[in-house]
Short mmCIF file of C-alpha atoms in Angstrom, two decimals:
data_model
loop_
_atom_site.label_atom_id
_atom_site.label_comp_id
_atom_site.label_asym_id
_atom_site.label_seq_id
_atom_site.Cartn_x
_atom_site.Cartn_y
_atom_site.Cartn_z
CA ALA A 169 0.78 20.77 -9.00
CA GLN A 170 -1.55 17.95 -10.01
CA ARG A 171 -5.23 18.49 -9.30
CA VAL A 172 -8.41 16.75 -10.41
CA THR A 173 -11.83 18.32 -9.95
CA GLN A 174 -15.15 16.53 -10.26
CA PRO A 175 -17.72 19.28 -9.71
CA GLU A 176 -20.75 17.06 -9.12
CA LYS A 177 -21.04 14.97 -5.96
CA LEU A 178 -24.23 13.32 -7.20
CA LEU A 179 -25.70 12.84 -10.64
CA SER A 180 -29.16 11.33 -10.82
CA VAL A 181 -30.67 10.27 -14.16
CA PHE A 182 -33.42 7.99 -15.39
CA LYS A 183 -32.70 4.71 -17.15
CA GLY A 184 -32.12 5.30 -20.86
CA ALA A 185 -31.07 8.93 -20.43
CA PRO A 186 -27.63 10.18 -21.51
CA VAL A 187 -24.96 10.56 -18.87
CA GLU A 188 -22.01 12.94 -18.65
CA LEU A 189 -19.73 12.88 -15.62
CA LYS A 190 -17.48 15.92 -15.58
CA CYS A 191 -13.76 15.91 -14.85
CA ASN A 192 -11.40 18.85 -15.07
CA TYR A 193 -7.70 18.71 -14.33
CA SER A 194 -4.74 20.94 -13.64
CA TYR A 195 -1.28 19.72 -14.61
CA SER A 196 1.74 21.45 -16.09
CA GLY A 197 3.16 18.48 -17.97
CA SER A 198 1.70 15.85 -20.30
CA PRO A 199 -1.12 14.13 -18.44
CA GLU A 200 -2.47 10.64 -18.53
CA LEU A 201 -6.11 10.41 -17.46
CA PHE A 202 -8.16 7.52 -16.15
CA TRP A 203 -11.69 6.80 -15.02
CA TYR A 204 -12.23 4.30 -12.19
CA VAL A 205 -15.53 2.88 -10.96
CA GLN A 206 -16.44 1.60 -7.50
CA TYR A 207 -19.62 -0.41 -7.13
CA SER A 208 -21.23 -0.54 -3.71
CA ARG A 209 -18.69 -1.63 -1.08
CA GLN A 210 -16.33 -3.10 -3.68
CA ARG A 211 -12.80 -2.28 -4.70
CA LEU A 212 -12.05 0.28 -7.39
CA GLN A 213 -11.82 -1.00 -10.95
CA LEU A 214 -10.24 0.64 -13.96
CA LEU A 215 -12.93 1.73 -16.42
CA LEU A 216 -11.07 3.77 -19.04
CA ARG A 217 -7.59 4.99 -19.87
CA HIS A 218 -7.43 7.90 -22.29
CA ILE A 219 -4.47 6.69 -24.32
CA SER A 220 -6.18 3.38 -25.13
CA ARG A 221 -9.25 5.17 -26.52
CA GLU A 222 -11.41 2.16 -25.64
CA SER A 223 -15.14 2.03 -24.99
CA ILE A 224 -15.96 -0.02 -21.89
CA LYS A 225 -19.56 -0.88 -20.93
CA GLY A 226 -20.70 1.79 -23.40
CA PHE A 227 -18.70 4.54 -21.69
CA THR A 228 -16.31 6.80 -23.58
CA ALA A 229 -14.12 9.72 -22.60
CA ASP A 230 -12.12 12.14 -24.69
CA LEU A 231 -9.19 14.15 -23.43
CA ASN A 232 -9.64 17.84 -24.28
CA LYS A 233 -6.31 19.51 -23.60
CA GLY A 234 -7.64 22.97 -24.50
CA GLU A 235 -10.36 22.79 -21.86
CA THR A 236 -8.28 20.50 -19.57
CA SER A 237 -11.22 18.13 -19.31
CA PHE A 238 -11.82 14.39 -19.50
CA HIS A 239 -15.59 13.98 -19.23
CA LEU A 240 -17.10 10.48 -19.10
CA LYS A 241 -20.11 9.88 -21.33
CA LYS A 242 -22.65 7.19 -22.03
CA PRO A 243 -25.57 7.65 -24.42
CA PHE A 244 -28.09 5.45 -22.56
CA ALA A 245 -27.72 4.86 -18.81
CA GLN A 246 -28.52 1.46 -17.29
CA GLU A 247 -29.48 0.77 -13.67
CA GLU A 248 -26.33 -1.34 -13.25
CA ASP A 249 -24.26 1.78 -13.97
CA SER A 250 -25.16 3.13 -10.53
CA ALA A 251 -21.82 3.50 -8.72
CA MET A 252 -19.16 5.96 -7.61
CA TYR A 253 -16.97 7.21 -10.44
CA TYR A 254 -13.50 8.66 -9.95
CA CYS A 255 -11.37 10.58 -12.41
CA ALA A 256 -7.60 10.21 -11.91
CA LEU A 257 -4.45 11.81 -13.28
CA THR A 258 -0.79 10.93 -13.59
CA SER A 259 1.96 12.09 -15.87
CA LEU A 260 2.22 10.50 -19.32
CA GLY A 261 4.14 7.27 -18.98
CA ASN A 262 2.95 7.01 -15.36
CA THR A 263 5.54 8.14 -12.87
CA GLY A 264 3.75 6.35 -10.05
CA LYS A 265 1.92 9.33 -8.54
CA LEU A 266 -1.78 8.87 -9.33
CA ILE A 267 -4.09 11.60 -8.04
CA PHE A 268 -7.87 11.23 -7.80
CA GLY A 269 -10.78 13.62 -7.88
CA GLN A 270 -13.48 13.77 -5.22
CA GLY A 271 -15.71 11.31 -7.03
CA THR A 272 -19.23 11.50 -8.43
CA THR A 273 -22.03 9.16 -7.40
CA LEU A 274 -24.13 8.17 -10.38
CA GLN A 275 -27.65 7.11 -9.52
CA VAL A 276 -29.70 5.61 -12.35
CA LYS A 277 -33.39 5.47 -11.54
CA PRO A 278 -35.76 2.94 -13.13
CA ASN B 278 -2.70 -14.85 -8.91
CA ALA B 279 -4.30 -13.08 -5.95
CA GLY B 280 -3.73 -9.50 -7.20
CA VAL B 281 -3.49 -6.99 -4.33
CA THR B 282 -4.14 -8.36 -0.85
CA GLN B 283 -4.80 -6.12 2.13
CA THR B 284 -4.99 -7.18 5.76
CA PRO B 285 -6.80 -6.71 8.04
CA LYS B 286 -10.21 -5.90 6.52
CA PHE B 287 -11.46 -4.21 9.69
CA GLN B 288 -9.66 -2.72 12.67
CA VAL B 289 -10.60 -0.69 15.73
CA LEU B 290 -7.82 1.18 17.51
CA LYS B 291 -7.66 3.34 20.58
CA THR B 292 -6.19 6.81 20.27
CA GLY B 293 -2.42 6.62 20.60
CA GLN B 294 -2.08 2.99 19.56
CA SER B 295 0.12 1.99 16.68
CA MET B 296 -0.50 -0.54 13.95
CA THR B 297 0.58 -1.65 10.51
CA LEU B 298 -1.73 -2.16 7.55
CA GLN B 299 -0.37 -4.85 5.28
CA CYS B 300 -0.41 -4.80 1.48
CA ALA B 301 1.01 -7.44 -0.84
CA GLN B 302 0.88 -7.88 -4.62
CA ASP B 303 1.91 -10.85 -6.74
CA MET B 304 1.92 -9.17 -10.16
CA ASN B 305 5.52 -7.91 -10.06
CA HIS B 306 4.29 -4.32 -10.36
CA GLU B 307 6.85 -1.56 -9.90
CA TYR B 308 4.46 0.96 -8.40
CA MET B 309 2.53 0.73 -5.16
CA SER B 310 0.43 3.34 -3.38
CA TRP B 311 -1.68 3.91 -0.30
CA TYR B 312 -4.89 5.97 -0.34
CA ARG B 313 -7.47 6.94 2.20
CA GLN B 314 -11.11 7.30 1.19
CA ASP B 315 -13.32 9.71 3.10
CA PRO B 316 -16.88 10.88 2.27
CA GLY B 317 -16.81 13.99 0.10
CA MET B 318 -13.00 13.91 -0.15
CA GLY B 319 -12.54 11.15 -2.69
CA LEU B 320 -9.31 9.18 -2.59
CA ARG B 321 -6.29 11.00 -1.26
CA LEU B 322 -2.77 9.73 -1.82
CA ILE B 323 -0.85 9.08 1.40
CA HIS B 324 2.46 7.60 0.19
CA TYR B 325 3.65 5.90 -2.95
CA SER B 326 6.61 3.86 -4.18
CA VAL B 327 8.12 3.47 -7.64
CA GLY B 328 10.25 0.47 -6.69
CA ALA B 329 11.89 -1.41 -3.85
CA GLY B 330 13.75 0.99 -1.59
CA ILE B 331 12.07 4.10 -3.06
CA THR B 332 9.14 5.86 -1.43
CA ASP B 333 7.70 9.36 -1.62
CA GLN B 334 5.01 11.42 0.07
CA GLY B 335 1.61 11.95 -1.42
CA GLU B 336 -1.06 14.51 -0.57
CA VAL B 337 -1.70 13.58 3.08
CA PRO B 338 1.41 11.87 4.49
CA ASN B 339 1.38 13.21 8.07
CA GLY B 340 0.92 10.52 10.71
CA TYR B 341 1.85 7.68 8.37
CA ASN B 342 5.11 5.89 7.53
CA VAL B 343 5.91 3.45 4.76
CA SER B 344 8.80 1.31 3.57
CA ARG B 345 9.34 -0.87 0.50
CA SER B 346 11.95 -3.51 1.20
CA THR B 347 10.61 -5.88 -1.48
CA THR B 348 8.71 -5.47 -4.73
CA GLU B 349 5.76 -7.41 -3.30
CA ASP B 350 5.10 -5.67 0.01
CA PHE B 351 4.23 -2.10 0.95
CA PRO B 352 3.11 -1.80 4.60
CA LEU B 353 1.55 1.38 6.00
CA ARG B 354 2.34 2.24 9.61
CA LEU B 355 0.31 4.44 11.91
CA LEU B 356 2.66 5.45 14.71
CA SER B 357 0.12 7.03 17.08
CA ALA B 358 -3.45 6.68 15.86
CA ALA B 359 -5.80 9.67 16.01
CA PRO B 360 -9.59 9.85 15.44
CA SER B 361 -8.87 11.89 12.27
CA GLN B 362 -7.32 8.74 10.81
CA THR B 363 -10.65 6.93 10.86
CA SER B 364 -11.11 6.05 7.20
CA VAL B 365 -11.10 3.32 4.59
CA TYR B 366 -7.59 2.63 3.36
CA PHE B 367 -6.85 1.26 -0.10
CA CYS B 368 -3.59 -0.12 -1.40
CA ALA B 369 -2.93 -0.21 -5.14
CA SER B 370 -0.23 -1.45 -7.47
CA GLY B 371 0.51 -0.59 -11.09
CA THR B 372 3.01 -0.29 -13.90
CA THR B 373 3.91 2.26 -16.55
CA LYS B 374 1.91 0.25 -19.08
CA GLY B 375 -1.48 0.17 -17.44
CA GLY B 376 -3.83 1.34 -14.77
CA TYR B 377 -3.66 0.44 -11.12
CA THR B 378 -5.11 -2.64 -9.42
CA PHE B 379 -6.70 -1.97 -6.06
CA GLY B 380 -7.03 -4.04 -2.92
CA SER B 381 -10.36 -4.58 -1.19
CA GLY B 382 -9.65 -2.01 1.51
CA THR B 383 -9.17 -1.80 5.27
CA ARG B 384 -11.86 -0.09 7.32
CA LEU B 385 -10.13 1.57 10.28
CA THR B 386 -11.88 3.17 13.24
CA VAL B 387 -9.93 5.10 15.86
CA VAL B 388 -11.80 5.71 19.10
#
């Protein structure tokens, strides 16, 4: 079965501090992992896709198959990063079934 | 190119009423999905479709029906609304080559 776990409901950091949002997954096949972001009362937007290995808005994420993790990192948090972040999983090649974690609210304090 | 359009944006229903949430996309995406978003629960998949005429259940399908007669449209039907279905509903569309595009959501309250 597919499962995504984000253990932190809330992560609060000061501006300029490093950020790591944790994501662990359970999946028996070859996974494809994503990070989505939702700013206050807006629609979800794609932030990162692991196979593209891009860095968006200073965020990066590396898929660790040994630890079944896909943690989101940013070296220096900005106030505009405050949002809800969701980790999501589908099978490699995307079979259409995209499962999300519970989400983590990132609060960046001035 | 409007992306993913959901209607209505807000709705209040009485227990037992039925209604259909509309979702349309103009990007010719194969995949479409419906999610509900609840505090502390994240987004949970209700139903999804990999093409016209093909639908499948997600994590929380009970109380909801879907159909996909065209590539563009993927309506979600609540047959007999219950207070437990009070939530924000998001529709999304995607392809094998990229991530999903989400609609702006429908805030549903069942009283």
